């Protein structure tokens, strides 16, 4: 079996690793002329780090990243602490793997290096212009036709593979929010000579300030030598733009009445881009024949649940597991030692399509739930001052991400469905049930 993956982002690399671990040939088509990853910090929650453990990459993740010790929620006006949620070893004890914060470039490099070590073929400057779901081929901009047994679209929200799967173009639509993202050094922050900022710099914690229509997220990366800041607010980008150079004065003015400590942190930002946050309507299908899409190509989410990348990596791992099981337990026994006939090839293509449909069945409910949870978090994080905000702050003051620390049991119960679920075990059971149905 040969799998061609369009896109060398986190989800595409995870899929490549998962397939190679199953003995499947993999080629990645990446339109960029060089391999690089943009972005700033990224959170790898326990369900994401569980996949890294499965790949044998958890030690590298912890070497380049840091284990979250606490999550702090603060009031936007004065920085008053609303709740500290302990994490650390409690997270590992309850969910099996840690919650990690890491620079996105470092995370991407770990996956890239492992994919190369396993023998994945990476073709750079390979822009896909068309996909044939009937022939399972990819047409490149230079006229080259790449033939595969399976094509996976891991090419993000502007996916070209998605149009082939759906047979109509579906474009992302604005959510009404945008994000400023910045990374700066510890020296820049310590140079402010501010006790409250120095206190923040000592903690391996994710700190969020919650306010009307906005919230911000701040945490260390690269061993605390750098810090990640995300400022989320109502969108004012021009129509049709996905990314623009931001006005630094406008950005600072947006948070002029917020916690003075946060304002000082923002003062370290020398220049900034702003990103429009978009999403897709729920798609009728993620697969057609032996072609499928994963991650942001089919279920992009607001970054208010720290699950976008984790869901994409889970998608890739599940696809690899299912295709590997298909190859090992069904296809090889049927064609071992003989040249396959056309009818055998057609049967294999049909079975491959059915297994990709299993992938969609396994993943759709889970990813949809997380997309909806991010929307709910937006409503909770961005409340106007008033009675509902006071109720939220009261409930939040008793909440936690583990059963040990959650006096309400509401948040930990919800998070256990996300953090604690073993998606590979689940898809293995689904495959065995399907296998019985065809034998």
Short mmCIF file of N, CA and C in Angstrom, two decimals, residues 105-183:
data_model
loop_
_atom_site.label_atom_id
_atom_site.label_comp_id
_atom_site.label_asym_id
_atom_site.label_seq_id
_atom_site.Cartn_x
_atom_site.Cartn_y
_atom_site.Cartn_z
N UNK A 105 7.30 25.39 16.43
CA UNK A 105 8.41 24.99 15.55
C UNK A 105 9.11 23.75 16.11
N UNK A 106 9.30 23.70 17.43
CA UNK A 106 9.97 22.54 18.06
C UNK A 106 9.11 21.28 17.94
N UNK A 107 7.81 21.44 18.14
CA UNK A 107 6.87 20.32 18.01
C UNK A 107 6.90 19.76 16.59
N UNK A 108 6.84 20.68 15.62
CA UNK A 108 6.86 20.28 14.22
C UNK A 108 8.16 19.57 13.87
N UNK A 109 9.28 20.06 14.40
CA UNK A 109 10.58 19.46 14.08
C UNK A 109 10.68 18.04 14.62
N UNK A 110 10.14 17.80 15.80
CA UNK A 110 10.16 16.45 16.38
C UNK A 110 9.44 15.47 15.45
N UNK A 111 8.25 15.87 14.99
CA UNK A 111 7.48 15.00 14.09
C UNK A 111 8.17 14.85 12.74
N UNK A 112 8.69 15.94 12.21
CA UNK A 112 9.38 15.90 10.92
C UNK A 112 10.58 14.95 10.97
N UNK A 113 11.40 15.10 12.00
CA UNK A 113 12.60 14.27 12.10
C UNK A 113 12.26 12.79 12.24
N UNK A 114 11.20 12.49 12.98
CA UNK A 114 10.79 11.09 13.13
C UNK A 114 10.26 10.54 11.81
N UNK A 115 9.50 11.34 11.08
CA UNK A 115 8.99 10.90 9.78
C UNK A 115 10.15 10.59 8.83
N UNK A 116 11.16 11.44 8.82
CA UNK A 116 12.31 11.21 7.95
C UNK A 116 13.07 9.96 8.40
N UNK A 117 13.21 9.78 9.69
CA UNK A 117 13.92 8.61 10.22
C UNK A 117 13.23 7.32 9.80
N UNK A 118 11.92 7.36 9.72
CA UNK A 118 11.14 6.16 9.36
C UNK A 118 11.09 5.92 7.86
N UNK A 119 11.64 6.83 7.07
CA UNK A 119 11.69 6.61 5.63
C UNK A 119 10.58 7.24 4.83
N UNK A 120 9.88 8.22 5.40
CA UNK A 120 8.86 8.94 4.63
C UNK A 120 9.54 9.75 3.52
N UNK A 121 8.97 9.72 2.32
CA UNK A 121 9.48 10.52 1.20
C UNK A 121 8.78 11.87 1.24
N UNK A 122 9.56 12.93 1.31
CA UNK A 122 9.01 14.29 1.36
C UNK A 122 9.36 15.02 0.07
N UNK A 123 8.35 15.40 -0.69
CA UNK A 123 8.58 16.13 -1.94
C UNK A 123 8.18 17.59 -1.72
N UNK A 124 9.17 18.48 -1.73
CA UNK A 124 8.94 19.91 -1.52
C UNK A 124 8.64 20.61 -2.85
N UNK A 125 7.99 21.77 -2.76
CA UNK A 125 7.62 22.50 -3.97
C UNK A 125 6.62 21.75 -4.82
N UNK A 126 5.85 20.89 -4.19
CA UNK A 126 4.89 20.04 -4.91
C UNK A 126 3.47 20.55 -4.64
N UNK A 127 3.04 21.49 -5.45
CA UNK A 127 1.70 22.08 -5.27
C UNK A 127 0.66 21.23 -5.99
N UNK A 128 -0.32 20.75 -5.24
CA UNK A 128 -1.38 19.92 -5.80
C UNK A 128 -2.47 20.83 -6.37
N UNK A 129 -2.79 20.62 -7.65
CA UNK A 129 -3.82 21.44 -8.30
C UNK A 129 -5.12 20.67 -8.52
N UNK A 130 -5.05 19.34 -8.50
CA UNK A 130 -6.27 18.56 -8.72
C UNK A 130 -6.09 17.16 -8.14
N UNK A 131 -7.19 16.59 -7.69
CA UNK A 131 -7.21 15.22 -7.16
C UNK A 131 -8.28 14.44 -7.92
N UNK A 132 -7.92 13.24 -8.38
CA UNK A 132 -8.89 12.33 -8.97
C UNK A 132 -9.26 11.29 -7.93
N UNK A 133 -10.50 11.33 -7.47
CA UNK A 133 -10.94 10.32 -6.50
C UNK A 133 -11.22 8.98 -7.18
N UNK A 134 -11.48 9.00 -8.48
CA UNK A 134 -11.71 7.75 -9.21
C UNK A 134 -10.40 6.99 -9.42
N UNK A 135 -9.35 7.72 -9.80
CA UNK A 135 -8.06 7.09 -10.09
C UNK A 135 -7.11 7.11 -8.90
N UNK A 136 -7.48 7.84 -7.86
CA UNK A 136 -6.62 8.05 -6.68
C UNK A 136 -5.26 8.58 -7.13
N UNK A 137 -5.31 9.73 -7.81
CA UNK A 137 -4.09 10.39 -8.28
C UNK A 137 -4.13 11.86 -7.90
N UNK A 138 -2.93 12.44 -7.81
CA UNK A 138 -2.79 13.87 -7.52
C UNK A 138 -2.05 14.52 -8.68
N UNK A 139 -2.61 15.60 -9.21
CA UNK A 139 -1.97 16.34 -10.30
C UNK A 139 -1.24 17.53 -9.69
N UNK A 140 0.05 17.66 -10.00
CA UNK A 140 0.86 18.76 -9.48
C UNK A 140 0.90 19.91 -10.48
N UNK A 141 1.28 21.07 -9.98
CA UNK A 141 1.32 22.28 -10.81
C UNK A 141 2.27 22.14 -11.99
N UNK A 142 3.31 21.31 -11.84
CA UNK A 142 4.27 21.14 -12.94
C UNK A 142 3.83 20.06 -13.93
N UNK A 143 2.62 19.52 -13.76
CA UNK A 143 2.09 18.52 -14.67
C UNK A 143 2.33 17.09 -14.24
N UNK A 144 3.11 16.87 -13.20
CA UNK A 144 3.37 15.51 -12.71
C UNK A 144 2.10 14.90 -12.12
N UNK A 145 1.87 13.64 -12.41
CA UNK A 145 0.75 12.89 -11.82
C UNK A 145 1.33 11.89 -10.81
N UNK A 146 0.88 11.98 -9.57
CA UNK A 146 1.34 11.09 -8.50
C UNK A 146 0.23 10.07 -8.24
N UNK A 147 0.59 8.79 -8.35
CA UNK A 147 -0.38 7.70 -8.19
C UNK A 147 -0.25 7.12 -6.78
N UNK A 148 -1.39 6.81 -6.18
CA UNK A 148 -1.39 6.28 -4.82
C UNK A 148 -2.50 5.26 -4.66
N UNK A 149 -2.43 4.50 -3.57
CA UNK A 149 -3.55 3.67 -3.16
C UNK A 149 -4.52 4.45 -2.29
N UNK A 150 -3.96 5.41 -1.53
CA UNK A 150 -4.75 6.26 -0.64
C UNK A 150 -4.16 7.67 -0.71
N UNK A 151 -5.04 8.67 -0.76
CA UNK A 151 -4.61 10.07 -0.67
C UNK A 151 -5.27 10.69 0.55
N UNK A 152 -4.45 11.36 1.37
CA UNK A 152 -4.94 12.03 2.57
C UNK A 152 -4.69 13.53 2.43
N UNK A 153 -5.72 14.31 2.56
CA UNK A 153 -5.60 15.76 2.52
C UNK A 153 -5.38 16.32 3.92
N UNK A 154 -4.12 16.70 4.19
CA UNK A 154 -3.77 17.34 5.46
C UNK A 154 -3.33 18.76 5.16
N UNK A 155 -4.07 19.42 4.28
CA UNK A 155 -3.64 20.70 3.72
C UNK A 155 -4.43 21.89 4.24
N UNK A 156 -4.95 21.77 5.46
CA UNK A 156 -5.47 22.93 6.17
C UNK A 156 -6.82 23.45 5.69
N UNK A 157 -7.18 24.62 6.23
CA UNK A 157 -8.50 25.17 5.95
C UNK A 157 -8.72 25.50 4.48
N UNK A 158 -7.66 25.82 3.76
CA UNK A 158 -7.80 26.14 2.33
C UNK A 158 -7.53 24.90 1.47
N UNK A 159 -7.89 23.75 1.98
CA UNK A 159 -7.59 22.45 1.37
C UNK A 159 -8.05 22.34 -0.08
N UNK A 160 -7.14 21.85 -0.93
CA UNK A 160 -7.51 21.53 -2.31
C UNK A 160 -8.09 20.13 -2.40
N UNK A 161 -7.73 19.26 -1.46
CA UNK A 161 -8.26 17.89 -1.47
C UNK A 161 -9.73 17.89 -1.08
N UNK A 162 -10.11 18.80 -0.19
CA UNK A 162 -11.51 18.85 0.27
C UNK A 162 -12.48 19.04 -0.89
N UNK A 163 -12.12 19.89 -1.84
CA UNK A 163 -13.00 20.14 -2.98
C UNK A 163 -13.24 18.88 -3.78
N UNK A 164 -12.21 18.03 -3.89
CA UNK A 164 -12.37 16.77 -4.63
C UNK A 164 -13.26 15.80 -3.88
N UNK A 165 -13.13 15.77 -2.56
CA UNK A 165 -13.95 14.87 -1.74
C UNK A 165 -15.42 15.27 -1.79
N UNK A 166 -15.68 16.57 -1.69
CA UNK A 166 -17.06 17.06 -1.64
C UNK A 166 -17.66 17.32 -3.01
N UNK A 167 -16.78 17.42 -4.04
CA UNK A 167 -17.18 17.71 -5.42
C UNK A 167 -17.66 19.14 -5.60
N UNK A 168 -17.59 19.94 -4.54
CA UNK A 168 -17.89 21.37 -4.63
C UNK A 168 -16.92 22.11 -3.71
N UNK A 169 -16.55 23.34 -4.06
CA UNK A 169 -15.66 24.09 -3.16
C UNK A 169 -16.41 24.56 -1.92
N UNK A 170 -15.81 24.37 -0.76
CA UNK A 170 -16.36 24.87 0.50
C UNK A 170 -15.27 25.69 1.17
N UNK A 171 -15.52 26.97 1.34
CA UNK A 171 -14.50 27.86 1.89
C UNK A 171 -14.77 28.17 3.35
N UNK A 172 -13.72 28.43 4.12
CA UNK A 172 -13.91 28.82 5.53
C UNK A 172 -14.66 30.14 5.63
N UNK A 173 -15.42 30.28 6.71
CA UNK A 173 -16.16 31.52 6.96
C UNK A 173 -15.69 32.12 8.28
N UNK A 174 -15.74 33.45 8.40
CA UNK A 174 -15.25 34.10 9.63
C UNK A 174 -16.08 33.72 10.85
N UNK A 175 -15.40 33.64 11.99
CA UNK A 175 -16.08 33.37 13.26
C UNK A 175 -16.44 34.66 13.98
N UNK A 176 -15.87 35.78 13.51
CA UNK A 176 -16.08 37.05 14.20
C UNK A 176 -14.95 37.42 15.14
N UNK A 177 -13.99 36.51 15.30
CA UNK A 177 -12.84 36.77 16.16
C UNK A 177 -11.56 36.81 15.35
N UNK A 178 -10.54 37.41 15.94
CA UNK A 178 -9.20 37.39 15.35
C UNK A 178 -8.19 37.25 16.49
N UNK A 179 -6.95 37.00 16.12
CA UNK A 179 -5.90 36.77 17.12
C UNK A 179 -4.64 37.54 16.77
N UNK A 180 -4.06 38.18 17.78
CA UNK A 180 -2.68 38.65 17.71
C UNK A 180 -1.82 37.58 18.40
N UNK A 181 -0.69 37.23 17.81
CA UNK A 181 0.21 36.26 18.44
C UNK A 181 1.62 36.83 18.49
N UNK A 182 2.28 36.61 19.60
CA UNK A 182 3.64 37.13 19.75
C UNK A 182 4.46 36.21 20.65
N UNK A 183 5.76 36.19 20.42
CA UNK A 183 6.71 35.49 21.29
C UNK A 183 7.84 36.47 21.60
#
